[in-house]
Coordinates of C-alpha atoms (C1' of nucleotides) in Angstrom, one line a residue:
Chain A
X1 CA 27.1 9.6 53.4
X2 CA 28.3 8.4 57.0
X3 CA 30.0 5.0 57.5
X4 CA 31.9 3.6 55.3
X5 CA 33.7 0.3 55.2
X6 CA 36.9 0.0 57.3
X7 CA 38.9 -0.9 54.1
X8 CA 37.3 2.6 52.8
X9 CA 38.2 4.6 55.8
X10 CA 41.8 4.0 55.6
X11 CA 41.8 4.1 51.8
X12 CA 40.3 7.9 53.0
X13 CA 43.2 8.3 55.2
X14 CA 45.7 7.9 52.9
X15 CA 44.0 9.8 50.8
X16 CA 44.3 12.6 53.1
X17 CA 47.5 12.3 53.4
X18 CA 48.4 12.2 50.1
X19 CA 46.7 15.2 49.3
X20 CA 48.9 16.9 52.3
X21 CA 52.1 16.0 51.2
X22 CA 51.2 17.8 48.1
X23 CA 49.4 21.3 49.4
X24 CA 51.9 21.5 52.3
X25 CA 54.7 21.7 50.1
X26 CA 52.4 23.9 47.7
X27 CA 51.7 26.5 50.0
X28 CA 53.7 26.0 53.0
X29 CA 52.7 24.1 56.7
X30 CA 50.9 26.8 57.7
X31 CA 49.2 27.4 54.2
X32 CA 46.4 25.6 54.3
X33 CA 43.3 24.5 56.9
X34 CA 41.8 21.1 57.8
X35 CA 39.2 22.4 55.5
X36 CA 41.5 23.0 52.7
X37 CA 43.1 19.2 53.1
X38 CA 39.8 17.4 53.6
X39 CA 38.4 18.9 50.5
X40 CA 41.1 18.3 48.5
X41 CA 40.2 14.4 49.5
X42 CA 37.0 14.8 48.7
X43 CA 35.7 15.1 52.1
X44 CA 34.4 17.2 54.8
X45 CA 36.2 18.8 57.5
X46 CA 34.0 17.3 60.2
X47 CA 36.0 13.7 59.9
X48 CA 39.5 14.9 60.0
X49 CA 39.4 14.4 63.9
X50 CA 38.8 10.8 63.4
X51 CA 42.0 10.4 62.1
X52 CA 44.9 12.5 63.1
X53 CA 45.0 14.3 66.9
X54 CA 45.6 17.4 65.1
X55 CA 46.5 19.3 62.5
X56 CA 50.3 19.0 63.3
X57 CA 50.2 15.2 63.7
X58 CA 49.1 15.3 59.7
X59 CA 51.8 17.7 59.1
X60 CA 54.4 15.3 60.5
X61 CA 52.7 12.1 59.0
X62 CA 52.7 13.9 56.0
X63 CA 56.4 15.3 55.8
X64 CA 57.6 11.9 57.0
X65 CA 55.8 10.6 53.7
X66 CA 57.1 13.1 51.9
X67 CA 60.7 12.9 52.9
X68 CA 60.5 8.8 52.5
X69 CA 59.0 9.0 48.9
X70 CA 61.7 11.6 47.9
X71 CA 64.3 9.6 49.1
X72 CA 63.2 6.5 47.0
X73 CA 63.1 8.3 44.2
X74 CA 66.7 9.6 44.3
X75 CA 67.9 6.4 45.1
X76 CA 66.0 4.9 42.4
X77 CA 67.9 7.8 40.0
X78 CA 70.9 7.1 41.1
X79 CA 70.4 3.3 40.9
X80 CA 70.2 3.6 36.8
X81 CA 73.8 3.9 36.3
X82 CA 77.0 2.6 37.9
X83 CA 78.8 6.0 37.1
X84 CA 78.8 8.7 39.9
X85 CA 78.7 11.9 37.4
X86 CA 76.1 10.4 35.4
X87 CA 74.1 9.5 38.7
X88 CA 74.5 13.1 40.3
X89 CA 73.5 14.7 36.9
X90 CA 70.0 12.1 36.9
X91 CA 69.2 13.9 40.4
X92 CA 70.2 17.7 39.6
X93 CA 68.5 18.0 36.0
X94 CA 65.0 17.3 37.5
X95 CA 66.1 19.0 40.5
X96 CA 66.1 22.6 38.8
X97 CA 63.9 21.9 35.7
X98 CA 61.2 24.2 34.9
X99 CA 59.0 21.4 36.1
X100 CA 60.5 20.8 39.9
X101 CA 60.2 24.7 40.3
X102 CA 56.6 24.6 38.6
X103 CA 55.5 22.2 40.5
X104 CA 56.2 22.2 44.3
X105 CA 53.5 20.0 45.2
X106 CA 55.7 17.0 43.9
X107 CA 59.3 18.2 44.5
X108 CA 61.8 18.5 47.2
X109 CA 60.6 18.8 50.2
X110 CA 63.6 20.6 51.7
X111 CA 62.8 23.9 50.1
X112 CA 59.0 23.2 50.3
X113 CA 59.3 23.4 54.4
X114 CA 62.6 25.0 54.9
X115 CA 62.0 28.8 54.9
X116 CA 58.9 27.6 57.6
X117 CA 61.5 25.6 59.4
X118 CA 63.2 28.5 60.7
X119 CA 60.2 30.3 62.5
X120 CA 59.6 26.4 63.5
X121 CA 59.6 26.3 67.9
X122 CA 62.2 23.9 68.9
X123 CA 59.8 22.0 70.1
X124 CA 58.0 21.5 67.0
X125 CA 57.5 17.9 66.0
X126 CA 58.0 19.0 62.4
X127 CA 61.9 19.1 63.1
X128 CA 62.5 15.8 63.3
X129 CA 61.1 14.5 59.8
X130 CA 62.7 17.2 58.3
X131 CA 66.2 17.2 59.6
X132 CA 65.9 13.1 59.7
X133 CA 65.2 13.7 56.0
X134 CA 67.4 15.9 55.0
X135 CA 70.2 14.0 56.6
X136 CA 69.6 11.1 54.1
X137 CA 69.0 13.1 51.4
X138 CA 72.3 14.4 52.2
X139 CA 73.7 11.2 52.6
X140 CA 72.3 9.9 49.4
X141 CA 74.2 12.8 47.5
X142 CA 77.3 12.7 49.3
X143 CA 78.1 9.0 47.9
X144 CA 78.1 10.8 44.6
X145 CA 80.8 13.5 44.8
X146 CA 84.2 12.5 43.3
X147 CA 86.5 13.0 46.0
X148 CA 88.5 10.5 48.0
X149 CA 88.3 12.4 51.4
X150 CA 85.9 11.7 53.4
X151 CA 86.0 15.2 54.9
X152 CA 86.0 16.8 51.1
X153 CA 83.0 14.6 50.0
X154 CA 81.0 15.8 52.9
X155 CA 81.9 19.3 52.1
X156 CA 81.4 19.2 48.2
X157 CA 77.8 17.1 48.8
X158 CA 76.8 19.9 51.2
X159 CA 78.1 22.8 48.9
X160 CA 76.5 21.9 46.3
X161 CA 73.0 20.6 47.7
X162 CA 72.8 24.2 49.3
X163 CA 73.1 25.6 45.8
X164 CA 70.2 23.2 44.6
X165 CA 68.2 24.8 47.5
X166 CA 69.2 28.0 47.0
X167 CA 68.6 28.1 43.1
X168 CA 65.3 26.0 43.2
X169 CA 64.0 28.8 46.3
X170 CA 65.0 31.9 44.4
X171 CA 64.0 30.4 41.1
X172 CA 60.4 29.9 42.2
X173 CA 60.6 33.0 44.5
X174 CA 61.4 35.1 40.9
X175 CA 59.0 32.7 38.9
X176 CA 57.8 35.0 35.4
X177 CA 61.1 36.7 35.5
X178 CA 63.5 36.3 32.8
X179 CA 65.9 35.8 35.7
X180 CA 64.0 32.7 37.5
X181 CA 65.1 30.9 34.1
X182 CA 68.5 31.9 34.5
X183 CA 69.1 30.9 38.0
X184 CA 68.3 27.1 37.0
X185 CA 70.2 27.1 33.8
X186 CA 73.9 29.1 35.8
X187 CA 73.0 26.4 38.9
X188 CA 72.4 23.5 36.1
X189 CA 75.7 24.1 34.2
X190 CA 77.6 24.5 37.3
X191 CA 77.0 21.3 38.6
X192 CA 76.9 19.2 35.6
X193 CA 79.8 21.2 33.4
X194 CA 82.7 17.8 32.7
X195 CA 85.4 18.8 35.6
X196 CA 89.1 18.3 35.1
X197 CA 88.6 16.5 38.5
X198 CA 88.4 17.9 42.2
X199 CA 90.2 21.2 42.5
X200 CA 92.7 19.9 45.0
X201 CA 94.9 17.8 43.0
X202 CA 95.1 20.0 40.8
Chain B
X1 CA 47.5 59.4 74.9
X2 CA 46.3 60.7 72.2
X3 CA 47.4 63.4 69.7
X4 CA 50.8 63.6 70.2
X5 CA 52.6 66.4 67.5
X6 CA 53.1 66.3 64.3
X7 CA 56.9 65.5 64.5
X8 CA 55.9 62.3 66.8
X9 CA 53.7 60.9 64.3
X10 CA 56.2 60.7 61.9
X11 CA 58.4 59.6 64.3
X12 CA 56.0 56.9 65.4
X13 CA 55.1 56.2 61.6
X14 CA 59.2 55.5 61.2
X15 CA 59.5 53.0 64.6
X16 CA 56.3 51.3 63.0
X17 CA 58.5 50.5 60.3
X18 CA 61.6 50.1 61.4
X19 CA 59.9 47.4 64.0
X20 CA 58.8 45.7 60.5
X21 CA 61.7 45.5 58.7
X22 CA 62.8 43.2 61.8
X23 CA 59.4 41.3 62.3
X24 CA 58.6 40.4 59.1
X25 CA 62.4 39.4 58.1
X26 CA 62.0 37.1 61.8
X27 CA 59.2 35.9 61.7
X28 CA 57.7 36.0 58.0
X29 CA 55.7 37.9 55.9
X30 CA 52.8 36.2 57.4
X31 CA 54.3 35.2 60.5
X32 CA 53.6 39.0 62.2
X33 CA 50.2 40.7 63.4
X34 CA 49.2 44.3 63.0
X35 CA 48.8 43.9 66.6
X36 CA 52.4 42.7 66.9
X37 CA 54.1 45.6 65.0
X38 CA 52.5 48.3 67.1
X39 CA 52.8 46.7 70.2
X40 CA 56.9 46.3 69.2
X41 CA 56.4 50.2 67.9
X42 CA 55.2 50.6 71.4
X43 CA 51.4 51.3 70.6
X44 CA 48.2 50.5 70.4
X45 CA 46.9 48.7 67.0
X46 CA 44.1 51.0 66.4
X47 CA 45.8 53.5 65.5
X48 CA 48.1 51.5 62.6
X49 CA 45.2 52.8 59.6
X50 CA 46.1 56.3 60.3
X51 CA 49.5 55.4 59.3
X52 CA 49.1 52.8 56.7
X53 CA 46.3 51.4 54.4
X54 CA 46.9 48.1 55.0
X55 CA 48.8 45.4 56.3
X56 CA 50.2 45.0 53.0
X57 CA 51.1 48.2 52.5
X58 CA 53.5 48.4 55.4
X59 CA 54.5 45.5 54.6
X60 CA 55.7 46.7 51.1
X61 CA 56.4 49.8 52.9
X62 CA 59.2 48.0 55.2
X63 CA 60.0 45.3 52.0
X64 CA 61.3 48.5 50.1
X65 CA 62.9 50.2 53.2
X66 CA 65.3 46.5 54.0
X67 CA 66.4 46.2 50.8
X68 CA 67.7 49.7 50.6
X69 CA 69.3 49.7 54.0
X70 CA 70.9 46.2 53.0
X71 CA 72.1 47.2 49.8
X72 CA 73.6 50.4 51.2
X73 CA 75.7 48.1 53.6
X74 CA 76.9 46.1 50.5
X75 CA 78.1 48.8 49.1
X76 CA 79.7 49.9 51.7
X77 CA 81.2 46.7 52.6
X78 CA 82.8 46.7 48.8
X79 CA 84.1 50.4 49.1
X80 CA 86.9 49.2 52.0
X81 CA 88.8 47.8 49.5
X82 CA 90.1 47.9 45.7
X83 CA 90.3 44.1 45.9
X84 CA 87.7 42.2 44.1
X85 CA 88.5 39.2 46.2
X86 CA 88.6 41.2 49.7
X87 CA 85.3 42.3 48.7
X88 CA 84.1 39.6 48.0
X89 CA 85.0 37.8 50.8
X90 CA 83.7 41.1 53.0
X91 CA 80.4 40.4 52.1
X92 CA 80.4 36.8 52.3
X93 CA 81.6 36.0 55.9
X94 CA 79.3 38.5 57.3
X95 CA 76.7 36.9 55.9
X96 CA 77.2 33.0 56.1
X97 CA 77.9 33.8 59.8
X98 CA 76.3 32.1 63.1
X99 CA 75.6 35.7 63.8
X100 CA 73.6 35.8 60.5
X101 CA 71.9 33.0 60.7
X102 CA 70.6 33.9 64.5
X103 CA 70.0 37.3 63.5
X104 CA 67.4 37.2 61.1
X105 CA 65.8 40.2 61.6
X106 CA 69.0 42.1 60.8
X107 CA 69.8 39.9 58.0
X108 CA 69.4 39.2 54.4
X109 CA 65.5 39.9 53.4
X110 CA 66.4 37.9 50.4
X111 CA 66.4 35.1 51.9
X112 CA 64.0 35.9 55.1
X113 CA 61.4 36.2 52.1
X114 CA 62.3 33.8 49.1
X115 CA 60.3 31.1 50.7
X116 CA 56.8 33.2 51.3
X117 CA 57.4 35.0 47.9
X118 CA 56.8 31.5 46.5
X119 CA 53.3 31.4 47.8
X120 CA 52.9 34.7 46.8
X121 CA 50.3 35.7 44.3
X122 CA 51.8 37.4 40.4
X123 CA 49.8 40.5 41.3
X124 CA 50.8 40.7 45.3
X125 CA 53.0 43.8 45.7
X126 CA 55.4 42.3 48.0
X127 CA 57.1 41.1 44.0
X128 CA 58.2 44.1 42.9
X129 CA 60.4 45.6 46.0
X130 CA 61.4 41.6 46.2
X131 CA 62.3 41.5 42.8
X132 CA 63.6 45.1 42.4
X133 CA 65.8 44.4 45.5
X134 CA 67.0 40.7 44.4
X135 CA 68.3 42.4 40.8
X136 CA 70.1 45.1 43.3
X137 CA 72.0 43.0 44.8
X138 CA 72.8 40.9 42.3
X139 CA 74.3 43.5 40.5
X140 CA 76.5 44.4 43.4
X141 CA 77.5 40.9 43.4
X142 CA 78.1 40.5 40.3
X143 CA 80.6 43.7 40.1
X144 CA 82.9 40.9 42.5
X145 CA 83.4 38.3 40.5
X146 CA 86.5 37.5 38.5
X147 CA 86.0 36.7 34.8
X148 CA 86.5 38.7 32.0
X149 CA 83.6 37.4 30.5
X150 CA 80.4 39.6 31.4
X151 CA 78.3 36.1 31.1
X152 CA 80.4 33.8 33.0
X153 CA 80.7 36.5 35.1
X154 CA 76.8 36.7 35.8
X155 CA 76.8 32.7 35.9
X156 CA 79.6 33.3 38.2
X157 CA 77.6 35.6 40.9
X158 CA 74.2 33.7 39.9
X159 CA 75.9 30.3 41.4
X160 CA 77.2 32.0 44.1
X161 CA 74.3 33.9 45.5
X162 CA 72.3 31.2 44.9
X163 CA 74.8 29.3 47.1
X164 CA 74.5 31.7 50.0
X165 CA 71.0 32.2 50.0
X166 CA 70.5 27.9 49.8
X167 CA 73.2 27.6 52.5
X168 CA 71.9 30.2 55.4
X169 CA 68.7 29.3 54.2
X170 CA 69.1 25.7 55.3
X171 CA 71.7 26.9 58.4
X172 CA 68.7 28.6 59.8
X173 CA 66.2 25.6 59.1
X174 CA 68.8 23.3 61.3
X175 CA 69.7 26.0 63.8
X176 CA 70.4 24.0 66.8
X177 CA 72.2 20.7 65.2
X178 CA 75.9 20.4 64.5
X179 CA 74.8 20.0 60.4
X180 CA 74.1 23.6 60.7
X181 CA 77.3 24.9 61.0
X182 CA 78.7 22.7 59.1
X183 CA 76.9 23.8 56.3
X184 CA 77.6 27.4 57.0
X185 CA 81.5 26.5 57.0
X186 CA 80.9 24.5 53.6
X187 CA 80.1 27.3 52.0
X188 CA 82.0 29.7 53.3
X189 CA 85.5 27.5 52.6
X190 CA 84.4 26.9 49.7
X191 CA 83.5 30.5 48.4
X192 CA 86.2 32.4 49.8
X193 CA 89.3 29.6 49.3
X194 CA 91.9 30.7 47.2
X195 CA 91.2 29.7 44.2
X196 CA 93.9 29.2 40.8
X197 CA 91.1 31.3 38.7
X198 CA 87.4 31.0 37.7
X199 CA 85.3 29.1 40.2
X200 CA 86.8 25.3 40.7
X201 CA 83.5 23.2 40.6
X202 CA 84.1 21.6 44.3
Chain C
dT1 C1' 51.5 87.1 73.6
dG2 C1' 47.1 85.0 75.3
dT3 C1' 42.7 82.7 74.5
dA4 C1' 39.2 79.9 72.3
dC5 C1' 38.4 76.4 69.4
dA6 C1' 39.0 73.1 65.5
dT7 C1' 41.9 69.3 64.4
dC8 C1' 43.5 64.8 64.5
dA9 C1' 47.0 61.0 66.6
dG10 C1' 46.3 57.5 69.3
dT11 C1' 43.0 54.4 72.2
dG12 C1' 40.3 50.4 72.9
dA13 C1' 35.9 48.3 71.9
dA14 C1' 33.7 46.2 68.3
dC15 C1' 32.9 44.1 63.5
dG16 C1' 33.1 40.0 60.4
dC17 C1' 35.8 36.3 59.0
dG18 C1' 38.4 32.1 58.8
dC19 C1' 40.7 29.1 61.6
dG20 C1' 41.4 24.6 64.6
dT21 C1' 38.6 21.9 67.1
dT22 C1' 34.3 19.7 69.2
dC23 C1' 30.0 17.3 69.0
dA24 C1' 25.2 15.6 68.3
dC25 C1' 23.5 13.3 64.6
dT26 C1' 22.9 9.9 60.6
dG27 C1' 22.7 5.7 58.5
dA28 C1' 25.6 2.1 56.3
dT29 C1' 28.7 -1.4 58.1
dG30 C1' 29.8 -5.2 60.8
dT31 C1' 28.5 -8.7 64.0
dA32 C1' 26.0 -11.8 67.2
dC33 C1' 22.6 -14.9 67.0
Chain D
dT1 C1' 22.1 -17.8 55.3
dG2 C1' 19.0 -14.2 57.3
dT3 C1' 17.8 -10.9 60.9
dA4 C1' 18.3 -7.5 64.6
dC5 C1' 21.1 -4.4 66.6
dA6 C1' 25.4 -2.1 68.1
dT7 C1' 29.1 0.4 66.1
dC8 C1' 31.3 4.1 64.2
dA9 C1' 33.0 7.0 59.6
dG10 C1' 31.5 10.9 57.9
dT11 C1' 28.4 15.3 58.2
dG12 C1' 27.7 20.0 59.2
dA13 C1' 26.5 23.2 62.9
dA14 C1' 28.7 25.3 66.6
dC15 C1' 32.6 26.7 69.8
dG16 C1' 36.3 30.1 71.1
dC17 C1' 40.0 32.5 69.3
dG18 C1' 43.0 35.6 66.7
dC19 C1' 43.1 38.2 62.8
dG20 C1' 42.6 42.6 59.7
dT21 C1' 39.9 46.4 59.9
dT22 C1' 36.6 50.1 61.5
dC23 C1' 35.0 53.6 64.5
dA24 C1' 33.4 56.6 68.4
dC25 C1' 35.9 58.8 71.6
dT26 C1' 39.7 61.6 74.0
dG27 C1' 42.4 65.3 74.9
dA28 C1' 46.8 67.5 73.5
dT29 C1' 48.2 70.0 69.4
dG30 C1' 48.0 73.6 66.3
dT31 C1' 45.8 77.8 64.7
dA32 C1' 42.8 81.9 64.1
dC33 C1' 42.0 85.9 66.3

DNA sequence: TGTACATCAGTGAACGCGCGTTCACTGATGTAC
DNA sequence: TGTACATCAGTGAACGCGCGTTCACTGATGTAC
C-alpha cells in the first residue's frame, strides 16, 4: 500500500530505527541486511532508501539512539538513591543478570558493537557514537566509585566497567554452560561485596 | 602449477592454516574470505576443498590449532618462575600490552572471538574448541591466584580474566584515542599492584 | 635404472545465492482552486 | 466544502558484486613394469 501520510512515514522511520537498535546489538552491525531491518518494521526493503543514504547512516542513527537511551537509563538508576554503593549496585545487578546477557537486543551497547569496533576502518562513522558514548557511560560510572582522587576514581570506574564488559562478553560467548552462570555471579559479588573502603588507606 | 608433491600439500594445507589462525583472530570469524586465506597462503581459492570441507571446517580447524599454540605459551610463561605472583604478572603484561592490542592476530583468540561466538548458533562447531580452549586457560589461570580457598580462588581468576578480556577488548575497540591506553594501564596497575592479600576491590 | 602411464594438487571459470542499492511503478495523500 | 491533479511513501523487480562452493582442466608427481 504506497503513500502513506507524512505523520505515518516518520512514525515508519522510527520504527525502523527502533527495530535497528535492537537487531544490531542482537547480531552485530554487520549481522543483518536492509531486508532484515525493514521487515522487522513491518515493511519492504524497497523504502529503506527513502530514508537513510545507506545502510551505515542507519547504523550510526541507530547506535547514537542506542547509546543516548542507555545513558538515560543509568542515570535514571543512579538517580533513585543519594548513596554511591547503592547507586553503582542499581546499575551492575541488571548489568550481568541472566536477562542483560539473554537479551542483547536491549542491553549495553558497548559489548553489543565492541568486538565489531575493532575490525571498524578509522574512518568509520560508527566510531564516533560509540566512543562519544562510551565516554559518558564512563563518566556516568566514575561519579560512583568511592575514592577521593580524581586520578584513582578514573582508574577504579575504568577497572571495573572493563570487568562488566568482559564478564557480560564471555558470559554470553559461553551462554548454556555451567560456567556462563558463574562468570556473572564471581563478576556480580566482586563489585557489589561491602568493602572496608578503597585499598589505599588501608 | 599444479600437482606439486605430497610433502608440499601438506605443507600448503599447514600455511592455509597457520594464515587462519591470524585472519580470523584479525579480522573475525566472519570478517575473512576463502578467497582471502589462500591468497595469504599464497594460492589460488579453488583449490581450498581439496584441503578442507568447508569454510567452517578450517575455521574450526585453526580455532583448535590457536588455542593450543596459546595455551602452550601460558604455560610456558608460568614455568619461568616458582612465584605465583611473577607468574602471574608474566602473563598479564604481555597481554594487556599496546603490542597486544595491535597485534591481534598473534593475540588472545579468546577475546578475538567472544564477540562472534555470541552470534553464534548452540550447534555451530566453532563452540566447542571456543569453549574447550576458554576452560584451558582458565585453569592455567586459575593455578596463579592466591587463596587458599579452591572457590575464591576460581572467583578470584573468573574476575580477573574477565577483567583482561573486557579491558583489551575495549583497548582495541578505542585503538587510536588516549582512553585506550588508559584503560590498558587501569587494568594492568590494578592487577599486578602489590597487593596486602586476596584481591582489594579497587 | 628408465619408461609409460595413472594420479591428483592446484588453477581459474562458473554456479547459485544473498547482499546493498536503484528504479519504474502505484495509488493514497496533500494541495490548489 | 468539493474537485482535480501533482506529489511522493512504499512496492517489488532488477542491478552488480562478492561470497562459498563446484568442476573441467593441466601437468608434475608417483608408481608399475
Amino acid at each position: 500500500m504506497p503513500r502513506v501520510s507524512r505523520k505515518q512515514a516518520d512514525l515508519n522511520r522510527e520504527t525502523i530505527v527502533d527495530a535497528a537498535t535492537r537487531l544490531f546489538r542482537e547480531r552485530g552491525l554487520h549481522g543483518i541486511s536492509v531486508v532484515d531491518v525493514m521487515a522487522a518494521a513491518g515493511l519492504t526493503h524497497g523504502g529503506f532508501y527513502g530514508h537513510f543514504e545507506s545502510k551505515e547512516a542507519l547504523a550510526k542513527e541507530a547506535s547514537e539512539r542506542v547509546f543516548k537511551e542507555v545513558g538515560t537509563r543509568w542515570r535514571e538508576r543512579i538517580a533513585t538513591t543519594d548513596d554511591k554503593a547503592t547507586a553503582r549496585r542499581a546499575l551492575i545487578e541488571p548489568y550481568l543478570s541472566a536477562h542483560s546477557r539473554d537479551n542483547p537486543g536491549e542491553s549495553c551497547p558497548v559489548v553489543a558493537f565492541a568486538g565489531d569496533m575493532c575490525h571498524e576502518s578509522a574512518e568509520s562513522g560508527l566510531r564516533e557514537p560509540f566512543m562519544a558514548g562510551l565516554n559518558r557511560l564512563l563518566d556516568s560510572f566514575g561519579k560512583l566509585m568511592d575514592s577521593e582522587d580524581p586520578t584513582e576514581n578514573r582508574q577504579q570506574a575504568l577497572v571495573q566497567y572493563s570487568l562488566m564488559v568482559g564478564a557480560l562478553t564471555l558470559a554470553r560467548a559461553t551462554r548454556g554452560e555451567a560456567l556462563s552462570d558463574e562468570i556473572l555471579e564471581a563478576a556480580q559479588h566482586f563489585l557489589t561485596a561491602e568493602k572496608p573502603e578503597p585499598p589505599s588507606p588501608a
